CSV table of C-alpha atoms and ligand atoms in Angstrom, one decimal:
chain,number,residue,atom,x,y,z
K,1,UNK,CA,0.0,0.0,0.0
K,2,UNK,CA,1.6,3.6,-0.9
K,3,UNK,CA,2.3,6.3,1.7
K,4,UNK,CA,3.2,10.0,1.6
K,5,UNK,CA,6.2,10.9,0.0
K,6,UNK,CA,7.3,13.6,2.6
K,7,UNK,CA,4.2,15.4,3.8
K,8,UNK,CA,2.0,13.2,6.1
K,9,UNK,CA,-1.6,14.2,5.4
K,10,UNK,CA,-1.2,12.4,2.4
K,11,UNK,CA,-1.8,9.3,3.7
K,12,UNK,CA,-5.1,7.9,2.6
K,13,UNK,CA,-8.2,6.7,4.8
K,14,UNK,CA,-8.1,3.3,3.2
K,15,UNK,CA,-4.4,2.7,3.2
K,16,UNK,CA,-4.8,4.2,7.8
K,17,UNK,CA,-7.7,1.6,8.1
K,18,UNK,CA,-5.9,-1.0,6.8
K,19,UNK,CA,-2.8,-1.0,8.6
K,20,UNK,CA,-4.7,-0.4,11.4
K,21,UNK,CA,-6.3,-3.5,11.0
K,22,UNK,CA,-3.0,-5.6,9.5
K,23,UNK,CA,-2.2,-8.7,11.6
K,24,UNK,CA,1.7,-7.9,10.2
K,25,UNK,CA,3.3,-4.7,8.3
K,26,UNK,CA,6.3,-5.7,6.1
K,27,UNK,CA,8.6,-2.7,5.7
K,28,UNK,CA,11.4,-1.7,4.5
K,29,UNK,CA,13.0,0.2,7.6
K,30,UNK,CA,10.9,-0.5,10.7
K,31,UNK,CA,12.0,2.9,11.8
K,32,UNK,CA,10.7,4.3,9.1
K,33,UNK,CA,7.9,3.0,9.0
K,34,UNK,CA,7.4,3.0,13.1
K,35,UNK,CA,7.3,6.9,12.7
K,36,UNK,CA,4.2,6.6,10.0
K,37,UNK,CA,2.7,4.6,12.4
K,38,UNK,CA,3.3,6.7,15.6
K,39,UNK,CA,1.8,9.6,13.5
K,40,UNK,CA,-1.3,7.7,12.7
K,41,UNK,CA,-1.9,6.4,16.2
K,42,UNK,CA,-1.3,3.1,15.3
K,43,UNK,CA,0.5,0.0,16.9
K,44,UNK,CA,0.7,-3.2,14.7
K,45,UNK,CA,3.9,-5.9,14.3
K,46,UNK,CA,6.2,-4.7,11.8
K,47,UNK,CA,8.7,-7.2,10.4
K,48,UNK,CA,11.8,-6.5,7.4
K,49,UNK,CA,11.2,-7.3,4.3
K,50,UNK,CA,13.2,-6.5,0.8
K,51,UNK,CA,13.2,-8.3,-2.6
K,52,UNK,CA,16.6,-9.4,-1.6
K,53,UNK,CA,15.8,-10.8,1.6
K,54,UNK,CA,16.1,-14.9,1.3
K,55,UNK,CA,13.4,-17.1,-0.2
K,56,UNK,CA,12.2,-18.3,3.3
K,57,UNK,CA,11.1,-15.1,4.7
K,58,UNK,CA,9.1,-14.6,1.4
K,59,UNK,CA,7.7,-17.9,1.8
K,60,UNK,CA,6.6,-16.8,5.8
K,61,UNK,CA,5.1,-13.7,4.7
K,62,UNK,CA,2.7,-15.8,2.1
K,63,UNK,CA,1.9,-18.4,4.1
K,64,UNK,CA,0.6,-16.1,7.2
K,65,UNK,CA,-1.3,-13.5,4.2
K,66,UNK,CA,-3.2,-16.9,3.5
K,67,UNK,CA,-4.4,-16.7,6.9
K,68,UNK,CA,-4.1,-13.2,7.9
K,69,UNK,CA,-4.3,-9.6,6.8
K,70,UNK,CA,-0.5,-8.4,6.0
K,71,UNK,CA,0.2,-5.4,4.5
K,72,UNK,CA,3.5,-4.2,2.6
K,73,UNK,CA,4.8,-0.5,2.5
K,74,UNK,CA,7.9,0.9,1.4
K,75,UNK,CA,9.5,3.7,3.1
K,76,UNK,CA,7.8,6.1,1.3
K,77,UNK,CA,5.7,6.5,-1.7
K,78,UNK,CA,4.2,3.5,-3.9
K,79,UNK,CA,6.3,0.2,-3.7
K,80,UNK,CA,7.2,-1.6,-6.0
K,81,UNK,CA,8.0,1.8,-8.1
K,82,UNK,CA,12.1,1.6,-7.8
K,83,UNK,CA,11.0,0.0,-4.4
K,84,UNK,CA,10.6,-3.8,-2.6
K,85,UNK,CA,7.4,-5.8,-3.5
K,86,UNK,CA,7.7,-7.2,-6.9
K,87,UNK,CA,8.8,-10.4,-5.9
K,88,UNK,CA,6.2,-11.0,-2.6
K,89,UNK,CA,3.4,-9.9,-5.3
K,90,UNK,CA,4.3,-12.4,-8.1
K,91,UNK,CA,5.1,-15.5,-5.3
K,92,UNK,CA,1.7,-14.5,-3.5
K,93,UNK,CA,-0.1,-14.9,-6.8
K,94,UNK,CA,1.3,-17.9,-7.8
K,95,UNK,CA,0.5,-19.0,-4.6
K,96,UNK,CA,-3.3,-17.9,-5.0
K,97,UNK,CA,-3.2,-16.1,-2.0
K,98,UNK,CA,-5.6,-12.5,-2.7
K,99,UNK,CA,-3.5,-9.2,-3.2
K,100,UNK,CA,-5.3,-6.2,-3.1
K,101,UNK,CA,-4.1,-2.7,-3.6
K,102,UNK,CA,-3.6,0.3,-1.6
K,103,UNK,CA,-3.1,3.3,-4.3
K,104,UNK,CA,-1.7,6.4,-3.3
K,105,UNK,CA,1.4,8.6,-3.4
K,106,UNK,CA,4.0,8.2,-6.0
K,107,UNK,CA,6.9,11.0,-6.9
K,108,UNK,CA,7.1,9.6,-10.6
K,109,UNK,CA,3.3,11.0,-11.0
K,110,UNK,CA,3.4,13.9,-8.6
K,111,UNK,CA,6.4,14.9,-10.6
K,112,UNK,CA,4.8,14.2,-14.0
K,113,UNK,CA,1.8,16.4,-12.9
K,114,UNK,CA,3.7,19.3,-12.0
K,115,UNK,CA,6.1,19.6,-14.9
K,116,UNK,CA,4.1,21.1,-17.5
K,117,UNK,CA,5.4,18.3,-19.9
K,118,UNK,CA,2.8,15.9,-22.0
K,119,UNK,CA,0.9,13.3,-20.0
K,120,UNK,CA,-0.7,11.7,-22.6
K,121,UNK,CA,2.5,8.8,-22.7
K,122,UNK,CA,5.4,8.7,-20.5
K,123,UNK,CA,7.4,6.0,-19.8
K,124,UNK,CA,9.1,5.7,-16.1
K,125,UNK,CA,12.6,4.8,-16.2
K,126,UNK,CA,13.5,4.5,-12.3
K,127,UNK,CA,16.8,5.8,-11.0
K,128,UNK,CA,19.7,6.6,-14.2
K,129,UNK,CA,23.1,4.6,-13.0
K,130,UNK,CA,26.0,6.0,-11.7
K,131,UNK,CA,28.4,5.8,-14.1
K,132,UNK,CA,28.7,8.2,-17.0
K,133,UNK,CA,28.8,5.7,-19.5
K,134,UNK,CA,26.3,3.4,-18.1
K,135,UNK,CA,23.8,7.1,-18.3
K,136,UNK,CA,24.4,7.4,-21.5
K,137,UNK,CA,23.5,3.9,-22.7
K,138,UNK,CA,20.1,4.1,-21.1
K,139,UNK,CA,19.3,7.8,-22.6
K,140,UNK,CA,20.4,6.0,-26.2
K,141,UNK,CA,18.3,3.5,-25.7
K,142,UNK,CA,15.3,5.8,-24.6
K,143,UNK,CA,16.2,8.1,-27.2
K,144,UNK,CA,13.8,7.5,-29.8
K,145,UNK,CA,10.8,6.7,-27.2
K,146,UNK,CA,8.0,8.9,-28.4
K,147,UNK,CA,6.9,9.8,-24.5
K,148,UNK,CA,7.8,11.7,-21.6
K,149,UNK,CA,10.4,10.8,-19.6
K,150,UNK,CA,10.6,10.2,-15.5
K,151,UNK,CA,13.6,9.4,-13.6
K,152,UNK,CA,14.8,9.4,-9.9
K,153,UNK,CA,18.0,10.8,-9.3
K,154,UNK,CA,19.7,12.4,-6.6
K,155,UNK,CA,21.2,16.1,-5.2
K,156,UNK,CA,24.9,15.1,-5.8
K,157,UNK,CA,24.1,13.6,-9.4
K,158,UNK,CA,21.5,15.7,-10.9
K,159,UNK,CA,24.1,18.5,-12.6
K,160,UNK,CA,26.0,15.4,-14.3
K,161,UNK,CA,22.8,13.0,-15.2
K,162,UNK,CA,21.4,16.2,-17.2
K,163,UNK,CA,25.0,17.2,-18.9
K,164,UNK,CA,24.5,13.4,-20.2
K,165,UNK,CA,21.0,13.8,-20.9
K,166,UNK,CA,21.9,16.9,-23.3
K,167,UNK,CA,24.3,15.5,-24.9
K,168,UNK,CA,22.6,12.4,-25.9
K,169,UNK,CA,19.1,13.2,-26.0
K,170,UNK,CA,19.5,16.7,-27.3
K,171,UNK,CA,17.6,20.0,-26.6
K,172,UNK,CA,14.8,18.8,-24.8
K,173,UNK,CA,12.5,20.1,-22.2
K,174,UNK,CA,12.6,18.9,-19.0
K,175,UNK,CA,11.7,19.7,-15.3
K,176,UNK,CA,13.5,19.0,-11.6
K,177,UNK,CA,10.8,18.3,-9.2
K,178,UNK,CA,12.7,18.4,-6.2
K,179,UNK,CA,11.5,17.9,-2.3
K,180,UNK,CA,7.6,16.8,-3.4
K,181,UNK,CA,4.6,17.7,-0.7
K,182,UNK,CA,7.4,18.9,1.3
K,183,UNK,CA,8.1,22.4,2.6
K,184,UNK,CA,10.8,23.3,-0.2
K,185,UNK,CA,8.9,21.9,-2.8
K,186,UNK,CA,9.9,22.9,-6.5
K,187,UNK,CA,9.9,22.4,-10.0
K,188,UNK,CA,12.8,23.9,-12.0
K,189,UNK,CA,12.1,24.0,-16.1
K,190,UNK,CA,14.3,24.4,-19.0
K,191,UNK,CA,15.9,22.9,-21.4
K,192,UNK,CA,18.6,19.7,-20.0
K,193,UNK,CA,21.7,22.1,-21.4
K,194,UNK,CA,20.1,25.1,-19.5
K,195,UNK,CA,19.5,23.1,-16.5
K,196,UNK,CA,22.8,21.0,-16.3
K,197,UNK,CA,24.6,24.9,-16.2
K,198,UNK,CA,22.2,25.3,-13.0
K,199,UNK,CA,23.1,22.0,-11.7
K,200,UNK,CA,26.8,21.8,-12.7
K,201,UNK,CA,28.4,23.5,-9.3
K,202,UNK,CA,25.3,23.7,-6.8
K,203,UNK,CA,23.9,20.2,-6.2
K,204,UNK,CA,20.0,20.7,-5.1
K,205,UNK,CA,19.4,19.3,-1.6
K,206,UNK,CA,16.3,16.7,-0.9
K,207,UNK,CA,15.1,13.9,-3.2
K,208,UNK,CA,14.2,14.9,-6.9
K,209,UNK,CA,12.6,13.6,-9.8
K,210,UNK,CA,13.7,14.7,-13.1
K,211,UNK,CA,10.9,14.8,-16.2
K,212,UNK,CA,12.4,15.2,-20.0
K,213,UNK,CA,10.2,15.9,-22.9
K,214,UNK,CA,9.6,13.4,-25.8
K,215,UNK,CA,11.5,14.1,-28.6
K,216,UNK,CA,10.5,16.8,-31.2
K,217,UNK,CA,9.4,15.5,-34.2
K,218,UNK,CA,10.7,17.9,-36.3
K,219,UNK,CA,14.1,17.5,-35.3
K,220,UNK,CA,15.6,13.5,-34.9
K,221,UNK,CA,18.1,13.6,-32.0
K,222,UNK,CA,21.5,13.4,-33.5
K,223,UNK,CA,23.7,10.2,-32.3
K,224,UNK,CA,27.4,9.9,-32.0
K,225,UNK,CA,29.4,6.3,-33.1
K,226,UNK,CA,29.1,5.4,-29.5
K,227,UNK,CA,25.3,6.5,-28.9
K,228,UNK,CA,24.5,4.3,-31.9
K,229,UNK,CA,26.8,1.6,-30.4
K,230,UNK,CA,25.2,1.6,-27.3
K,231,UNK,CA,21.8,1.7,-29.1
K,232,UNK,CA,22.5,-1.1,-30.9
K,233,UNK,CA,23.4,-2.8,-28.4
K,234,UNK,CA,19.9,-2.6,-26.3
K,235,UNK,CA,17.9,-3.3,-29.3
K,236,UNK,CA,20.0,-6.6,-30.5
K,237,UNK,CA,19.0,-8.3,-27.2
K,238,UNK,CA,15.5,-8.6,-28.5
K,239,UNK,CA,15.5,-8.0,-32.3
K,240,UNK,CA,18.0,-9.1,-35.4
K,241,UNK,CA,20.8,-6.7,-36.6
K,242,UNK,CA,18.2,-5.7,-39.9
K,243,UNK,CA,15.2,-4.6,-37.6
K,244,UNK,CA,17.4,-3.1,-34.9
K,245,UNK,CA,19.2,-1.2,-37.8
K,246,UNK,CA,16.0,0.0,-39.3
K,247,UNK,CA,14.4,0.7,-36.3
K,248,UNK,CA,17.4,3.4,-35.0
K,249,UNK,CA,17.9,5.0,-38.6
K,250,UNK,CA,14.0,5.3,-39.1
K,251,UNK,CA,14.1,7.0,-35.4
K,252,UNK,CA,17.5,9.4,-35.7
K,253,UNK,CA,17.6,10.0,-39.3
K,254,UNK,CA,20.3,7.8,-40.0
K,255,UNK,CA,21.8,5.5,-42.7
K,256,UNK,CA,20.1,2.4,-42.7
K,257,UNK,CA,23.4,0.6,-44.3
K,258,UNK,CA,25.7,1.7,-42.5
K,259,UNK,CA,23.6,1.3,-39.2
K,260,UNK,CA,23.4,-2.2,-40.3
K,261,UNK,CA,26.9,-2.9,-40.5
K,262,UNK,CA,27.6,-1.7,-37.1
K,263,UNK,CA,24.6,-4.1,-36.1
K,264,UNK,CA,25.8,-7.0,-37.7
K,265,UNK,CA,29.7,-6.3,-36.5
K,266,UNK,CA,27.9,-6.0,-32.6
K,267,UNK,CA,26.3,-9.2,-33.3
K,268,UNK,CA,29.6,-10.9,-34.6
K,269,UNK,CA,31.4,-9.7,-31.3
K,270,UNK,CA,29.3,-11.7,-28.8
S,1,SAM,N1,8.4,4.1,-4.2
S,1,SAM,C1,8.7,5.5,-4.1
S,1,SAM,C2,7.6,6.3,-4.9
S,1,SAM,O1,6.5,5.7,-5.2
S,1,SAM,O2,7.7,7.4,-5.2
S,1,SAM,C3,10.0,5.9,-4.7
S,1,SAM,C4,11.1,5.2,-3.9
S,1,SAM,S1,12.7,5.5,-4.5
S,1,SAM,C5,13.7,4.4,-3.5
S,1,SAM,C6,13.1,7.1,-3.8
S,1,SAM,C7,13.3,8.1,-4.9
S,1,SAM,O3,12.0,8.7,-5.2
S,1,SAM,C8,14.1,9.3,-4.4
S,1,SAM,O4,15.5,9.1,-4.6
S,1,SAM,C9,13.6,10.4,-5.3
S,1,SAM,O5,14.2,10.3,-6.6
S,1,SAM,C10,12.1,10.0,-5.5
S,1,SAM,N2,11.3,10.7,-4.4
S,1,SAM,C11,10.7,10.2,-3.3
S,1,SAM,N3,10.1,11.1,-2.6
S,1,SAM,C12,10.3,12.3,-3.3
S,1,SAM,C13,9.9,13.6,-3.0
S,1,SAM,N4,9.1,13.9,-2.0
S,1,SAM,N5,10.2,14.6,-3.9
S,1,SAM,C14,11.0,14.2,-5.0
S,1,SAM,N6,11.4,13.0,-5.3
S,1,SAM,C15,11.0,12.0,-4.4
């Protein structure tokens, strides 16, 4: 079930009756999780749990939500969205025990409704990695996605994520939604070179959600040999070198031979 994201009164009627009526919470950080419940007025058995956590304490939770009502929340916000859950769901269906949901918070969609950018598609890409090259692979690969673009990111980051952005995705719009339902809340628009100059030397403090615009279709995002390579790369996993080379010249203006060769030569080095 979600929870706020930062500012408490979000928390929903349903999601306080429920855990107020939950034989077991599974948390991330019983901490955490201890203060929600503290504010709501609520004492109820909280127990760890994380995707990673080992096989039998998946299997515990199951068998006791056959029986009983437990609930699962993530520090803050939705889980499952770049949080634990996704395995305890999928084992507790296949186990035919019933799974409801709690809906509620989310900084991916508070973010998206703030930023001014087209809702109509987006796609939700979680948090970009660490590594420079590693950003740039993803943006590649997203390049030529026809939707708006969410991603979590963080203070110390944010300047070099959007220098990467730019470079690979072009100029785009884009928005950093920074400290949601919380009392610095903003939203910070411009285009990813104009914001990365903000960024570059004053990391923002507090979590952030950054927004990019889908690409304009008057102008196909130009790609470097290593952009393509890295395109190429993504798209060969689930398509032949002759669709993945279409697909990537169609989307960036490109030519469709000599995309294909670099396809085929990708292929050839695995
Ligand atoms: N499951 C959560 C959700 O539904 O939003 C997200 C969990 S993820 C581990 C945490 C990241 O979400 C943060 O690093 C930040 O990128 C984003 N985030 C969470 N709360 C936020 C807020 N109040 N304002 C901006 N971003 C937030």
């Amino acid at each position: 079930m979600a929870t706020p994201i930062g500012n408490l009164g979000d928390v929903t009627a349903r999601a306080k009756a429920i855990l107020a009526a939950a034989d077991l919470i599974a948390c991330e950080d019983k901490r955490v999780t201890g203060k929600l419940l503290r504010h709501l007025g609520i004492k109820r058995p909280l127990t760890s749990y994380h995707d990673h956590s080992d096989a039998r304490v998946r299997d515990d939770l199951i068998a006791r939500a056959g029986r009983e009502v437990v609930a699962l929340v993530s520090d803050a916000g939705t889980p499952m969205i770049s949080d634990p859950g996704f395995k305890l769901v999928r084992a507790a269906r296949a186990a035919g025990v019933s799974v409801v949901t709690v809906p509620g918070p989310s900084a991916a969609i508070a973010a998206l409704t703030l930023a001014g950018l087209p809702t109509d598609r987006f796609l939700f890409a979680g948090f970009l990695p660490n590594k420079s090259k590693a950003r740039r692979d993803v943006a590649s690969e997203l390049a030529g996605v026809r939707a708006t673009l969410i991603f979590y990111d963080t203070g110390p980051r944010i300047g070099a994520s959007l220098a990467d952005l730019a470079e690979v995705l072009g100029p785009r719009e884009a928005a950093v939604a920074r400290e949601l339902t919380k009392l610095h809340e903003e939203c910070v628009t411009g285009t990813l070179a104009e914001l990365a100059a903000r960024y570059a030397d004053a990391p923002p403090k507090g979590e952030i959600v950054l927004v990019v615009a889908p690409p304009l279709d008057a102008a196909p995002v130009a790609l470097d040999d290593a952009a393509i390579d890295a395109a190429l790369r993504a798209l060969l996993v689930e398509m032949p070198p002759s669709k993945a080379a279409r697909d990537l010249a169609r989307r960036h203006g490109l030519d469709r031979d000599r995309v294909y060769a670099r396809a085929v030569a990708i292929k050839d080095e695995r």
